[in-house]
Coordinates of C-alpha atoms and ligand atoms in Angstrom, one line a residue:
M1 CA 0.4 -0.3 0.6
A2 CA 2.3 2.3 0.8
L3 CA 4.7 1.6 -2.7
L4 CA 1.2 1.8 -4.1
Q5 CA 0.3 5.5 -2.6
R6 CA 3.9 6.6 -4.0
M7 CA 2.6 6.0 -7.5
V8 CA -1.1 7.6 -7.3
E9 CA 0.5 10.6 -5.4
I10 CA 2.9 11.4 -8.3
E11 CA 0.3 12.0 -11.3
S12 CA 1.0 11.4 -14.4
P13 CA -1.3 12.7 -17.3
S14 CA -0.5 11.2 -20.0
D15 CA -0.5 14.8 -22.1
D16 CA 2.0 15.7 -19.2
K17 CA 6.0 14.9 -20.4
A18 CA 7.0 16.1 -17.8
A19 CA 4.7 15.0 -14.4
L20 CA 5.5 10.7 -17.1
D21 CA 9.1 10.8 -16.8
R22 CA 8.9 11.5 -13.4
M23 CA 6.3 8.3 -13.0
G24 CA 8.8 6.4 -15.6
G25 CA 11.8 7.6 -13.2
F26 CA 10.8 6.7 -10.2
L27 CA 9.8 2.6 -11.7
A28 CA 13.4 2.9 -13.3
E29 CA 14.4 2.9 -9.8
Q30 CA 12.0 0.5 -8.7
F31 CA 12.6 -2.8 -11.3
Q32 CA 16.4 -1.0 -10.3
Q33 CA 16.6 -1.8 -6.9
L34 CA 15.7 -5.8 -8.1
G35 CA 17.7 -6.2 -10.0
G36 CA 17.0 -4.9 -13.6
S37 CA 18.4 -3.9 -16.7
I38 CA 17.1 -0.5 -16.7
S39 CA 15.9 1.3 -20.2
F40 CA 14.4 4.1 -21.1
S41 CA 12.6 5.0 -24.9
Q42 CA 13.5 9.3 -25.8
Q43 CA 10.4 10.6 -27.1
R44 CA 9.8 14.1 -27.6
E45 CA 6.2 14.6 -27.1
A46 CA 5.2 11.8 -24.9
G47 CA 6.5 10.0 -21.4
N48 CA 9.7 8.3 -22.3
H49 CA 8.7 4.5 -22.2
L50 CA 9.8 2.1 -20.0
K51 CA 11.7 -1.2 -20.4
A52 CA 13.6 -3.4 -17.6
E53 CA 15.6 -6.5 -18.2
F54 CA 15.6 -8.7 -15.7
P55 CA 18.3 -12.6 -16.1
G56 CA 17.1 -16.2 -16.1
R57 CA 18.0 -19.8 -17.1
A58 CA 17.5 -19.6 -21.0
G59 CA 15.3 -19.3 -23.3
K60 CA 13.0 -16.9 -24.4
P61 CA 11.2 -13.5 -22.1
L62 CA 8.1 -13.6 -20.4
L63 CA 6.9 -10.3 -20.9
L64 CA 4.8 -7.8 -18.8
L65 CA 3.2 -5.5 -20.7
G66 CA 1.5 -1.7 -19.4
H67 CA 1.5 1.5 -19.0
F68 CA 1.6 4.0 -16.4
D69 CA -1.0 7.3 -18.4
T70 CA -3.5 8.7 -16.1
V71 CA -6.9 9.3 -17.8
W72 CA -6.7 12.0 -15.1
S73 CA -5.4 15.9 -15.0
M74 CA -3.0 16.9 -13.7
G75 CA -3.8 18.4 -9.9
T76 CA -6.7 15.6 -9.9
L77 CA -4.9 14.6 -6.9
A78 CA -6.2 17.2 -4.6
N79 CA -10.2 16.4 -4.8
M80 CA -9.7 12.6 -5.2
P81 CA -6.8 12.6 -3.0
F82 CA -5.2 8.6 -2.4
R83 CA -7.2 7.2 0.3
I84 CA -8.3 3.3 1.8
D85 CA -11.9 3.3 2.9
S86 CA -13.4 -0.3 3.6
G87 CA -11.0 -2.0 2.4
R88 CA -11.0 -0.2 -1.2
A89 CA -8.1 1.6 -1.8
H90 CA -8.9 5.2 -4.3
G91 CA -7.3 8.0 -6.0
P92 CA -7.0 8.8 -9.3
G93 CA -4.9 4.9 -11.7
I94 CA -4.9 3.3 -9.0
Y95 CA -6.8 0.8 -10.4
D96 CA -6.2 1.5 -14.4
M97 CA -3.2 0.6 -13.5
K98 CA -1.0 1.7 -11.0
A99 CA -2.4 -1.8 -8.8
G100 CA -1.6 -3.8 -11.9
I101 CA 2.1 -2.2 -12.3
T102 CA 2.5 -3.1 -7.9
M103 CA 1.9 -6.3 -8.6
M104 CA 4.7 -6.6 -11.0
I105 CA 7.3 -5.4 -8.8
F106 CA 6.0 -7.1 -5.8
A107 CA 5.1 -10.7 -8.4
L108 CA 10.0 -9.8 -9.5
Q109 CA 10.1 -9.4 -5.4
A110 CA 9.1 -12.5 -5.1
L111 CA 10.7 -14.3 -7.3
A112 CA 13.8 -12.8 -7.0
A113 CA 13.8 -14.1 -2.9
S114 CA 12.7 -18.2 -4.0
G115 CA 16.1 -18.0 -5.7
G116 CA 17.2 -19.6 -8.5
N117 CA 16.9 -18.5 -11.4
G118 CA 15.0 -22.0 -12.9
H119 CA 12.7 -19.5 -14.5
R120 CA 12.5 -17.9 -17.6
P121 CA 14.7 -14.4 -18.2
V122 CA 11.8 -11.3 -17.6
T123 CA 11.2 -7.7 -19.7
V124 CA 8.9 -5.2 -18.5
V125 CA 7.7 -3.3 -20.9
L126 CA 5.7 0.4 -20.0
D127 CA 4.0 2.9 -21.6
T128 CA 3.6 6.6 -21.8
D129 CA 0.0 7.5 -23.9
E130 CA -1.9 3.9 -23.6
E131 CA -4.6 5.5 -22.8
V132 CA -4.2 8.1 -25.8
G133 CA -4.5 4.8 -28.4
S134 CA -0.4 3.6 -27.8
R135 CA 1.1 6.3 -31.1
T136 CA 4.9 5.5 -29.5
G137 CA 4.3 3.0 -27.5
R138 CA 3.2 0.7 -29.7
P139 CA 6.0 0.0 -31.7
F140 CA 8.4 0.2 -29.3
L141 CA 5.7 -2.6 -27.1
E142 CA 5.4 -5.2 -29.7
A143 CA 9.7 -4.8 -31.0
A144 CA 9.8 -5.6 -27.4
A145 CA 7.1 -8.8 -27.3
R146 CA 8.8 -10.2 -30.8
E147 CA 11.7 -10.9 -28.0
C148 CA 8.9 -13.0 -25.9
E149 CA 7.8 -16.4 -25.0
A150 CA 3.7 -14.8 -23.7
V151 CA 2.8 -10.9 -22.3
L152 CA 1.1 -10.9 -18.7
V153 CA -0.4 -7.7 -19.4
L154 CA -1.7 -6.2 -16.1
E155 CA -4.5 -3.9 -17.0
P156 CA -7.6 -4.7 -15.2
S157 CA -9.6 -7.5 -14.7
T158 CA -12.7 -7.9 -15.0
G159 CA -15.9 -7.1 -12.5
P160 CA -16.9 -7.6 -9.3
K161 CA -15.0 -11.5 -9.7
G162 CA -11.1 -10.3 -11.2
Y163 CA -11.6 -12.2 -13.9
L164 CA -9.1 -12.7 -16.7
K165 CA -9.9 -11.3 -20.3
T166 CA -8.9 -13.8 -22.6
S167 CA -10.1 -11.3 -26.0
R168 CA -11.4 -8.2 -26.8
K169 CA -12.5 -6.0 -29.3
G170 CA -10.7 -4.3 -32.3
V171 CA -11.2 -0.8 -31.6
G172 CA -11.3 2.3 -34.2
E173 CA -11.7 5.7 -34.3
T174 CA -13.5 7.2 -37.9
T175 CA -13.6 11.4 -38.9
I176 CA -16.6 12.2 -41.4
R177 CA -16.3 16.3 -42.8
V178 CA -18.6 17.5 -44.2
R179 CA -18.2 20.5 -46.9
G180 CA -21.2 22.1 -47.8
V181 CA -21.7 25.6 -49.5
A182 CA -22.6 28.4 -47.1
S183 CA -25.8 30.8 -47.3
H184 CA -27.7 33.9 -45.7
S185 CA -31.4 31.3 -44.7
G186 CA -32.7 33.8 -45.2
V187 CA -32.3 35.8 -48.0
D188 CA -30.5 32.8 -49.7
F189 CA -31.2 30.1 -48.1
E190 CA -31.8 27.8 -52.4
K191 CA -27.6 28.8 -52.8
G192 CA -27.5 27.5 -49.2
H193 CA -26.3 23.3 -48.9
S194 CA -26.6 22.1 -45.6
A195 CA -23.4 20.4 -44.2
I196 CA -24.8 19.4 -41.0
V197 CA -27.9 18.2 -43.4
E198 CA -25.7 15.7 -45.2
L199 CA -23.1 14.5 -42.6
A200 CA -27.2 13.5 -39.9
R201 CA -28.2 11.7 -43.3
Q202 CA -23.7 9.7 -43.6
L203 CA -23.9 9.3 -39.8
L204 CA -28.0 7.5 -40.7
E205 CA -26.4 5.0 -43.3
V206 CA -22.5 4.1 -40.9
V207 CA -24.7 4.0 -38.9
K208 CA -26.3 0.3 -40.2
F209 CA -22.7 -0.9 -40.6
T210 CA -23.2 -2.3 -36.4
D211 CA -24.0 -5.7 -36.4
T212 CA -24.1 -6.6 -33.2
A213 CA -24.1 -10.4 -33.4
R214 CA -20.8 -10.2 -35.5
G215 CA -19.2 -8.5 -32.2
I216 CA -19.7 -5.1 -35.4
T217 CA -20.2 -1.2 -33.2
V218 CA -20.0 1.8 -35.1
N219 CA -21.0 5.1 -33.0
P220 CA -21.2 8.4 -33.5
G221 CA -19.6 10.0 -30.1
V222 CA -19.3 13.8 -31.1
I223 CA -20.6 15.8 -33.5
H224 CA -19.6 19.8 -34.8
G225 CA -21.1 21.6 -37.1
G226 CA -22.2 25.6 -39.0
T227 CA -21.8 28.9 -37.6
R228 CA -24.9 30.4 -36.7
T229 CA -28.5 29.5 -37.0
N230 CA -29.6 31.4 -39.5
V231 CA -26.3 30.6 -42.1
V232 CA -26.6 27.7 -43.8
A233 CA -24.1 25.3 -42.3
A234 CA -20.7 25.5 -44.4
E235 CA -18.2 22.2 -42.2
A236 CA -19.8 19.7 -40.3
W237 CA -18.4 17.3 -38.5
A238 CA -18.7 13.7 -35.9
G239 CA -16.2 11.6 -34.6
V240 CA -16.7 7.5 -34.3
D241 CA -16.3 5.5 -32.6
L242 CA -16.4 1.4 -34.3
R243 CA -16.0 -1.9 -32.9
I244 CA -14.3 -4.7 -34.2
L245 CA -14.3 -8.7 -32.7
R246 CA -12.9 -10.2 -35.6
A247 CA -10.0 -8.8 -37.5
A248 CA -11.3 -10.3 -40.5
D249 CA -13.6 -8.0 -40.3
A250 CA -12.1 -4.8 -40.5
A251 CA -11.4 -4.0 -43.6
A252 CA -14.3 -4.7 -44.9
L253 CA -16.3 -1.9 -42.8
E254 CA -14.0 0.4 -43.6
Q255 CA -14.3 -0.7 -46.8
R256 CA -17.7 0.7 -46.6
L257 CA -16.5 4.5 -45.2
A258 CA -14.7 4.6 -48.3
D259 CA -17.3 3.6 -50.4
L260 CA -19.1 6.7 -48.1
K261 CA -21.0 8.8 -51.1
P262 CA -22.7 12.2 -51.1
F263 CA -26.3 12.6 -50.4
D264 CA -26.7 15.9 -52.2
S265 CA -23.8 16.8 -55.0
S266 CA -22.8 20.5 -54.0
C267 CA -21.6 18.6 -50.9
S268 CA -18.0 17.1 -50.2
I269 CA -17.4 14.4 -47.4
E270 CA -14.1 13.5 -46.7
I271 CA -13.1 10.0 -44.8
S272 CA -10.4 9.8 -42.1
G273 CA -8.8 6.7 -40.2
G274 CA -10.1 3.4 -39.2
I275 CA -9.0 0.6 -37.1
N276 CA -6.2 2.0 -34.8
R277 CA -6.3 -0.7 -32.2
P278 CA -6.5 -5.1 -34.2
P279 CA -8.4 -7.4 -32.4
M280 CA -7.6 -9.8 -29.2
E281 CA -9.2 -13.1 -30.7
R282 CA -9.3 -15.7 -28.0
T283 CA -6.5 -18.1 -29.5
E284 CA -4.8 -20.8 -29.1
G285 CA -2.5 -19.4 -27.5
T286 CA -3.7 -17.1 -25.0
V287 CA -6.1 -20.3 -23.7
R288 CA -3.1 -22.3 -23.5
L289 CA -2.0 -19.6 -20.8
F290 CA -5.4 -19.0 -19.2
R291 CA -5.8 -22.4 -18.6
V292 CA -1.9 -23.2 -17.1
A293 CA -3.4 -19.5 -14.7
Q294 CA -6.3 -21.4 -14.2
E295 CA -4.9 -24.6 -12.3
L296 CA -2.1 -22.0 -10.5
G297 CA -5.4 -20.0 -8.8
S298 CA -6.4 -23.7 -7.9
A299 CA -4.1 -23.8 -5.9
I300 CA -4.4 -21.1 -3.8
G301 CA -7.8 -21.2 -3.7
M302 CA -8.9 -18.9 -6.6
D303 CA -11.1 -19.3 -9.2
V304 CA -10.0 -18.1 -12.0
E305 CA -11.8 -17.4 -14.8
E306 CA -12.1 -15.8 -18.0
S307 CA -13.7 -12.8 -19.5
S308 CA -13.8 -10.7 -22.8
T309 CA -14.7 -7.5 -23.2
G310 CA -14.9 -4.4 -25.9
G311 CA -12.4 -2.4 -24.8
G312 CA -8.6 -2.4 -26.1
S313 CA -5.9 -2.7 -24.7
D314 CA -1.8 -3.0 -25.5
G315 CA -2.0 -6.3 -25.4
N316 CA -4.0 -6.2 -28.8
F317 CA -1.3 -5.6 -30.4
T318 CA 1.1 -8.1 -28.5
S319 CA -2.1 -10.5 -29.1
A320 CA -1.9 -9.8 -33.7
L321 CA 1.9 -10.2 -33.9
G322 CA 0.6 -14.2 -32.8
I323 CA 2.0 -14.0 -29.3
P324 CA 0.4 -15.8 -26.7
T325 CA -1.6 -12.6 -24.4
L326 CA -3.3 -12.3 -21.3
D327 CA -4.7 -10.0 -20.1
G328 CA -6.7 -8.0 -16.7
L329 CA -4.4 -10.0 -14.0
G330 CA -3.8 -7.2 -13.1
A331 CA -5.9 -5.3 -9.9
L332 CA -9.8 -6.9 -9.1
G333 CA -11.3 -2.8 -8.8
E334 CA -13.9 -0.8 -9.9
G335 CA -14.1 2.9 -11.5
A336 CA -12.0 3.1 -14.3
H337 CA -11.7 6.5 -15.4
A338 CA -13.7 7.3 -13.3
V339 CA -14.9 9.1 -10.1
N340 CA -15.6 5.6 -8.3
E341 CA -12.0 4.4 -9.5
S342 CA -10.6 2.2 -6.3
I343 CA -9.1 -1.5 -5.5
V344 CA -9.8 -4.5 -3.6
V345 CA -6.7 -3.9 -1.4
D346 CA -7.3 -7.6 0.3
E347 CA -7.0 -9.0 -2.7
L348 CA -3.8 -7.5 -4.8
P349 CA -1.2 -10.0 -2.8
R350 CA -3.0 -13.5 -3.7
R351 CA -3.2 -11.8 -7.6
A352 CA 0.6 -10.9 -7.5
A353 CA 1.1 -14.6 -5.8
L354 CA -1.0 -16.2 -9.3
L355 CA 1.2 -13.2 -10.8
A356 CA 4.3 -14.9 -9.7
G357 CA 4.0 -18.7 -10.2
L358 CA 2.4 -17.8 -13.3
L359 CA 6.5 -16.2 -14.4
Q360 CA 8.0 -19.6 -12.5
S361 CA 5.9 -21.9 -14.2
L362 CA 5.7 -21.0 -18.1
Ligands
ZN1 ZN1 -5.4 0.7 -18.7

């Protein structure tokens, strides 16, 4: 709890390089004290991504994967301080995912304390822009993952029983931008071609691409357009969230978006973006990891179950490379990205023990 409290109190929002680099420095010290060799991927705007490598027996390393950026702006701590109340620890980023990083540290400590190098080498990779799409973190973590046997992701677990995650949806974002023709809505109404009306019609088309049975959803989540009510709008755009369950569905969905044509030929439309996080599919390799976790769990009286989620993580990238990836190994709690963000304190030790067991047996 003391270590976790220190981490929560070093705020580290995705958009604050200085803050992220402070957090990275603190974590580097922790991993170094455990015997890790530290390296940073230096970034100009994002925080520097951290890698710590631990020796082991021969063989490919296991990758412990996570991020130390949070969705919480600098200063959040003032209104949402670290506190423990009724068995739960609260604070910005505690569940997503500073508790998961704490578990990594304690699992590595347990491994070192058990003596011997019977386990595989372990590589820890923590990136700093996961919450904003891992734009710079992705190549760094993918390069590390390619060297590894399997990936264990310490993102939060699912639900009140702390289920692991064996599949995640792929995530994308598209922007639909419409240019119309402005005019005075009273004097020259006929000369105008409303970008807002055109965009509205386009959105009614794209929502038809949703196919919940196939796990495809299309959500126009942001809309902007126009200047004044007495002006026929010259411009409008919408930001649309895309989710897919199967990698094979990405190309078809992107094609359907690219094929959109304006209803009003005096308007033009421009589509940008697409799927940027491939789905983490429930592969054989991932299921194998899950079975090992389940067996280890039963040895310590822990009911280990699997789940699937619509949310993406960096595990999507490593899984898409074909590397067995088990996610949701982090804390049990609730309220990721929400004011009730918290973890169940008593669940931390055995979840860390499960992680140490995985590091020892895989
Ligand atoms: Zn996260």
